Amino acid sequence: MRLHTIVLVSAAVVLAGCSSSPSDGDGGDGGDGGDGESGRTPPLSSSPSAGTDGKPRTVAAGLEVPWAVAFLPGGDALVTERDSARLVRVAPSGRTTTAGTVPGVQPQGEGGLLGVAVSPSYSTDHLIYLYYTAASDNRVVRATYDGRLGTPEPIVTGIPKGPNHNGGRLAFGPDKMLYIATGETGDGPLAQDRNSLGGKILRVTAGGEPAPGNPFGNRVWTYGHRNVQGLAWDGEGRLYATEFGQNRFDEINLIRKGGNYGWPEVEGDEDGGDGFTKPLLTWTTDEASPSGLAFADGSLWAAALRGERLWQVPLRNGKAGRPVARFEDDFGRLRAVSEAPDGSLWLTTSNRDGRGDPASDDDRVLRVPLG
């Protein structure tokens, strides 16, 4: 088994390395490699040395590029399909129904119907939030959903769009503010322009206005990002984000208010001088191309596209332990990962996105129990 470089900046852990390979920013094709260790892979657990094996099972199959998963209070999930613009409701039993088709979505390249989030006040307002690529921009809309999808209302518009690097993840934080992950659409300088919405993590109110306490008086929370597609908070309220690298390093970042994460001046753990925030950990681009991110059972879980595996990253006090690769090459490209109300993880495959090798039942939603 080959071993790859995995750099943990905060934990200062380095494993044996090999060279990186080019990536197109959304996972590319192929990507072989090791699991960051030799020998037997430990069982699923917040500690890589304890727990019981988690056997994934298919919850839903035959989907078309399922991009994001958000759970309703009753335990069913809303799943977006990037290219069809369908919003699909998936029950833990496997029952699948179409919640609606989102109007105005214009899929192109990595764009389409992307993120979904459920209002923290859903029991009273019945609101959901969607991120999608429209004719002239990427945008965030909100709509009622009570079994039927209401008419979407735009709340954030003017996010740059392009064939690649559209970001797209939505998540409500512990502060009940909406966080929006965007990409720089291949135009690197947008990431350093604090007046642009591209290459940023945005923080807004439920109505889309700049959230109170934002560092620059606008919607921008952090900047200097290439293409963020994963957001997750740990049990202490710390925010983490996945980041697609270009030719060398993919990243997980610990997100701090007002931080500049370096792109395009630096990539990964390069020394770019003062003012840039270094990543929590990095992978070579063939090992990861990380999209979705979740926190559960004491670990971060990052879904890898080109890497075709689920990375488990144990956390302690905001510092990363040794990453462990799960399900390497078992399911192909993995796009979304979310913690379900029962404590399991739900994963989506992304083998029908034009860069994978789909099986007859792809794309799928998988349930992974944690023990």
XYZ file of C-alpha atoms in Angstrom:
371
model
C 0.000 0.000 0.000
C 1.359 3.378 -0.998
C 1.660 6.107 1.596
C 0.883 9.755 0.864
C 1.778 13.049 2.448
C -0.828 14.321 4.866
C 0.182 17.571 6.514
C -1.471 18.460 9.804
C -0.420 22.003 10.549
C -1.806 22.242 14.051
C -0.865 18.706 15.074
C 2.462 18.699 13.220
C 1.921 15.136 11.990
C 3.590 14.121 8.740
C 3.262 10.761 7.047
C 5.466 9.366 4.287
C 4.873 11.219 1.023
C 4.541 10.982 -2.679
C 4.140 13.601 -5.410
C 0.857 15.335 -6.093
C -0.921 15.481 -9.412
C -2.980 18.135 -11.213
C -6.615 18.671 -10.348
C -9.326 20.598 -12.125
C -10.694 21.906 -8.856
C -13.714 19.594 -8.580
C -12.115 16.241 -8.208
C -11.057 15.347 -11.735
C -10.895 11.727 -12.801
C -9.072 8.891 -11.169
C -7.018 9.379 -8.045
C -5.440 6.327 -6.456
C -3.548 6.260 -3.231
C -3.225 5.117 0.333
C -5.258 5.673 3.436
C -2.602 7.513 5.394
C -1.425 4.358 7.122
C -0.191 0.871 6.328
C -1.953 -2.326 7.293
C -5.514 -2.754 8.499
C -7.901 0.211 8.588
C -9.279 0.837 12.106
C -13.038 0.503 12.702
C -15.328 3.514 12.472
C -15.215 5.583 15.625
C -14.216 9.005 16.892
C -11.006 7.259 17.937
C -9.287 5.401 15.081
C -8.425 2.570 17.471
C -11.827 1.799 18.991
C -15.451 1.184 18.034
C -17.459 -1.149 15.821
C -17.442 -1.531 12.075
C -19.895 0.724 10.263
C -21.459 -1.138 7.338
C -22.906 1.314 4.805
C -26.286 0.542 3.284
C -28.034 2.165 0.355
C -30.958 4.351 1.387
C -31.833 5.624 -2.102
C -30.541 4.834 -5.586
C -30.921 6.053 -9.151
C -30.408 9.737 -8.324
C -28.839 12.302 -10.645
C -25.789 13.947 -9.068
C -27.137 14.401 -5.522
C -25.220 17.430 -4.271
C -26.421 18.274 -0.759
C -28.442 16.755 2.087
C -30.394 18.581 4.808
C -32.649 16.939 7.369
C -36.181 17.929 8.250
C -37.269 17.754 11.909
C -39.079 14.435 11.363
C -35.941 12.681 10.103
C -36.557 12.747 6.345
C -33.885 14.436 4.224
C -34.074 16.948 1.399
C -31.537 16.124 -1.318
C -30.658 18.426 -4.217
C -29.878 17.077 -7.691
C -27.366 19.351 -9.395
C -28.217 18.780 -13.051
C -31.959 18.050 -12.932
C -32.797 20.921 -10.507
C -34.981 18.477 -8.583
C -35.382 18.629 -4.825
C -35.882 15.069 -3.620
C -37.288 13.965 -0.275
C -35.693 10.779 1.066
C -37.043 8.944 4.106
C -34.814 6.705 6.238
C -36.982 3.815 5.029
C -35.800 4.532 1.481
C -39.043 6.041 0.242
C -38.160 8.736 -2.304
C -40.455 11.452 -3.638
C -39.946 14.616 -5.660
C -40.447 17.652 -3.437
C -40.300 19.998 -6.410
C -38.244 21.252 -9.329
C -36.553 24.575 -8.623
C -37.311 27.183 -11.298
C -34.553 29.297 -12.812
C -31.715 26.787 -12.372
C -29.306 26.694 -15.330
C -26.851 23.825 -14.858
C -23.459 24.289 -16.470
C -20.247 22.456 -15.634
C -20.009 22.408 -11.840
C -23.008 24.720 -11.488
C -26.669 23.861 -11.016
C -28.842 23.174 -7.990
C -26.289 22.927 -5.190
C -26.746 23.592 -1.467
C -29.804 23.160 0.725
C -30.392 24.152 4.347
C -33.418 23.872 6.620
C -34.357 26.875 8.743
C -33.506 26.448 12.445
C -37.083 27.687 13.028
C -38.606 25.281 10.502
C -41.305 24.066 12.889
C -42.846 27.549 12.791
C -41.714 29.109 9.495
C -41.447 26.009 7.207
C -38.595 27.667 5.312
C -35.801 26.004 3.389
C -32.848 27.648 1.649
C -31.298 26.726 -1.700
C -28.128 27.757 -3.563
C -28.209 27.503 -7.347
C -26.717 28.718 -10.590
C -29.057 31.030 -12.512
C -28.717 32.736 -15.891
C -26.467 35.545 -14.672
C -25.192 34.543 -11.240
C -25.163 32.095 -8.374
C -27.803 32.944 -5.812
C -29.429 31.904 -2.574
C -33.202 31.681 -2.334
C -35.634 30.703 0.366
C -38.993 29.017 -0.057
C -41.660 27.434 2.063
C -41.790 23.666 2.107
C -44.653 21.839 3.786
C -44.780 18.833 1.489
C -44.828 21.083 -1.552
C -42.169 23.570 -2.586
C -43.314 27.182 -2.537
C -42.155 29.968 -4.834
C -38.453 30.730 -4.206
C -37.578 34.227 -3.009
C -34.022 35.454 -3.776
C -32.201 36.675 -0.665
C -28.582 36.843 -1.931
C -27.839 37.484 -5.602
C -24.770 38.488 -7.582
C -22.496 35.645 -6.474
C -20.121 35.108 -9.435
C -20.841 32.055 -11.586
C -18.689 30.059 -13.976
C -18.216 26.575 -15.444
C -16.070 25.709 -12.408
C -15.568 26.783 -8.775
C -19.126 27.779 -7.893
C -18.930 26.821 -4.228
C -22.490 26.142 -3.153
C -22.660 24.817 0.407
C -25.257 26.278 2.795
C -25.419 25.731 6.553
C -26.932 27.444 9.560
C -24.444 27.952 12.373
C -24.936 27.691 16.121
C -25.611 31.442 16.032
C -28.589 30.755 13.706
C -26.949 32.786 10.953
C -26.747 31.357 7.426
C -23.229 30.601 6.139
C -22.700 30.459 2.376
C -19.639 28.928 0.702
C -18.698 30.443 -2.656
C -16.007 29.880 -5.276
C -13.927 32.291 -7.327
C -15.080 30.775 -10.667
C -11.464 30.404 -11.812
C -10.806 34.150 -11.436
C -8.284 34.051 -8.588
C -8.151 37.769 -7.735
C -11.863 37.713 -6.812
C -10.918 35.729 -3.716
C -8.826 38.646 -2.372
C -11.411 41.310 -3.277
C -13.521 41.864 -0.160
C -16.121 43.670 -2.281
C -16.744 40.536 -4.345
C -18.910 37.640 -3.149
C -16.679 35.129 -4.965
C -14.103 33.009 -3.147
C -15.633 33.689 0.263
C -17.521 32.330 3.198
C -20.494 34.644 3.658
C -22.505 35.089 6.852
C -26.014 36.495 6.547
C -29.278 36.742 8.441
C -32.250 34.547 7.596
C -33.333 37.323 5.228
C -29.962 37.534 3.444
C -28.678 40.763 5.021
C -25.121 41.100 6.382
C -25.131 39.454 9.791
C -24.440 41.525 12.906
C -20.770 41.379 13.867
C -19.430 40.671 10.382
C -15.843 41.952 10.140
C -16.084 44.187 7.049
C -19.601 45.589 7.285
C -20.851 43.461 4.394
C -21.760 39.784 3.923
C -18.145 38.564 3.941
C -17.031 36.457 6.922
C -13.718 35.151 5.492
C -11.940 35.523 2.158
C -9.031 34.190 0.126
C -10.830 30.950 -0.738
C -10.554 29.064 -4.020
C -13.637 26.852 -3.879
C -15.300 25.920 -0.599
C -17.877 23.112 -0.697
C -17.977 21.901 2.905
C -18.912 23.580 6.213
C -19.197 22.011 9.669
C -19.098 23.068 13.331
C -17.645 21.019 16.154
C -19.213 20.623 19.581
C -17.559 23.830 20.820
C -18.932 25.922 17.956
C -15.722 26.100 15.895
C -16.295 26.290 12.130
C -14.310 24.187 9.633
C -14.355 24.251 5.836
C -13.051 22.088 3.010
C -11.135 23.750 0.177
C -10.216 22.489 -3.283
C -6.566 22.980 -4.137
C -5.260 23.579 -7.625
C -2.248 21.426 -8.426
C -0.794 20.554 -5.040
C -2.865 20.691 -1.878
C -6.476 20.372 -0.800
C -7.293 21.767 2.620
C -9.440 21.715 5.712
C -9.412 25.116 7.362
C -10.375 26.238 10.826
C -12.448 29.310 10.037
C -11.950 32.452 12.081
C -13.772 35.747 11.682
C -12.152 38.030 9.101
C -9.456 35.518 8.145
C -7.616 35.637 4.810
C -7.000 32.061 3.655
C -4.478 33.017 1.027
C -5.769 32.097 -2.403
C -4.418 32.813 -5.020
C -1.262 34.077 -3.291
C -0.613 30.772 -1.531
C -1.885 27.203 -1.739
C -1.865 24.770 1.137
C 0.895 25.280 3.720
C 3.065 27.486 1.531
C 4.752 30.378 3.304
C 3.095 33.483 1.948
C 4.143 35.863 4.670
C 2.083 37.594 7.321
C -1.646 38.028 7.012
C -2.592 34.585 5.659
C -4.208 31.853 7.737
C -2.633 28.443 7.227
C -4.813 25.346 6.861
C -5.538 22.898 9.647
C -4.439 20.059 7.383
C -3.758 19.365 3.717
C -3.881 16.446 1.297
C -2.463 16.016 -2.170
C -5.177 16.624 -4.737
C -5.386 12.991 -5.847
C -6.100 11.887 -2.268
C -9.079 14.119 -1.632
C -10.691 16.889 -3.689
C -12.942 17.308 -0.637
C -16.521 18.471 -1.002
C -19.012 17.865 1.825
C -17.996 18.047 5.489
C -19.706 16.922 8.699
C -18.826 16.730 12.376
C -19.984 13.687 14.321
C -18.722 11.446 17.111
C -15.671 13.614 17.788
C -14.404 13.684 14.193
C -14.679 15.658 11.000
C -15.816 13.581 8.021
C -14.827 14.858 4.563
C -16.301 13.387 1.388
C -13.645 13.042 -1.313
C -14.431 13.258 -5.021
C -11.219 12.462 -6.849
C -9.942 10.615 -3.771
C -13.029 8.341 -3.777
C -13.047 7.872 -0.017
C -14.440 9.302 3.195
C -11.777 10.952 5.324
C -12.169 10.771 9.096
C -10.245 13.472 10.961
C -10.335 13.103 14.768
C -10.453 16.458 16.569
C -9.333 17.522 20.009
C -9.644 21.152 21.103
C -9.690 22.356 17.518
C -6.596 20.385 16.520
C -6.558 17.557 14.022
C -5.394 14.041 14.768
C -4.243 11.481 12.227
C -6.677 11.282 9.274
C -7.980 7.843 8.333
C -9.418 6.923 4.920
C -12.697 5.020 4.878
C -14.334 3.113 2.010
C -11.445 3.821 -0.343
C -12.561 2.995 -3.913
C -15.717 1.259 -2.597
C -18.351 3.691 -3.853
C -16.536 5.983 -6.277
C -16.770 9.742 -5.966
C -18.323 11.010 -2.725
C -19.943 14.456 -2.686
C -22.061 15.166 0.409
C -21.828 13.974 3.993
C -24.292 14.956 6.723
C -25.054 13.781 10.231
C -28.561 12.338 10.480
C -30.790 12.851 13.514
C -30.084 9.252 14.617
C -26.310 9.941 14.737
C -25.438 8.095 11.552
C -23.821 9.683 8.492
C -25.557 10.017 5.157
C -23.265 10.119 2.116
C -24.025 10.787 -1.520
C -22.104 9.461 -4.481
C -21.305 11.701 -7.455
C -20.510 9.194 -10.177
C -22.930 10.626 -12.746
C -21.362 14.083 -12.737
C -19.317 13.452 -15.900
C -16.128 12.569 -14.041
C -16.999 9.220 -12.526
C -17.656 5.641 -13.552
C -21.273 5.089 -12.513
C -22.606 1.765 -11.350
C -26.049 0.635 -12.457
C -27.682 2.016 -9.284
C -25.787 5.319 -9.109
C -26.078 7.877 -7.838
C -26.879 6.777 -4.297
C -27.533 7.987 -0.794
C -25.694 5.790 1.698
C -26.223 5.477 5.438
C -23.123 4.819 7.592
C -23.680 3.924 11.255
C -21.158 5.221 13.749
C -20.247 3.165 16.793
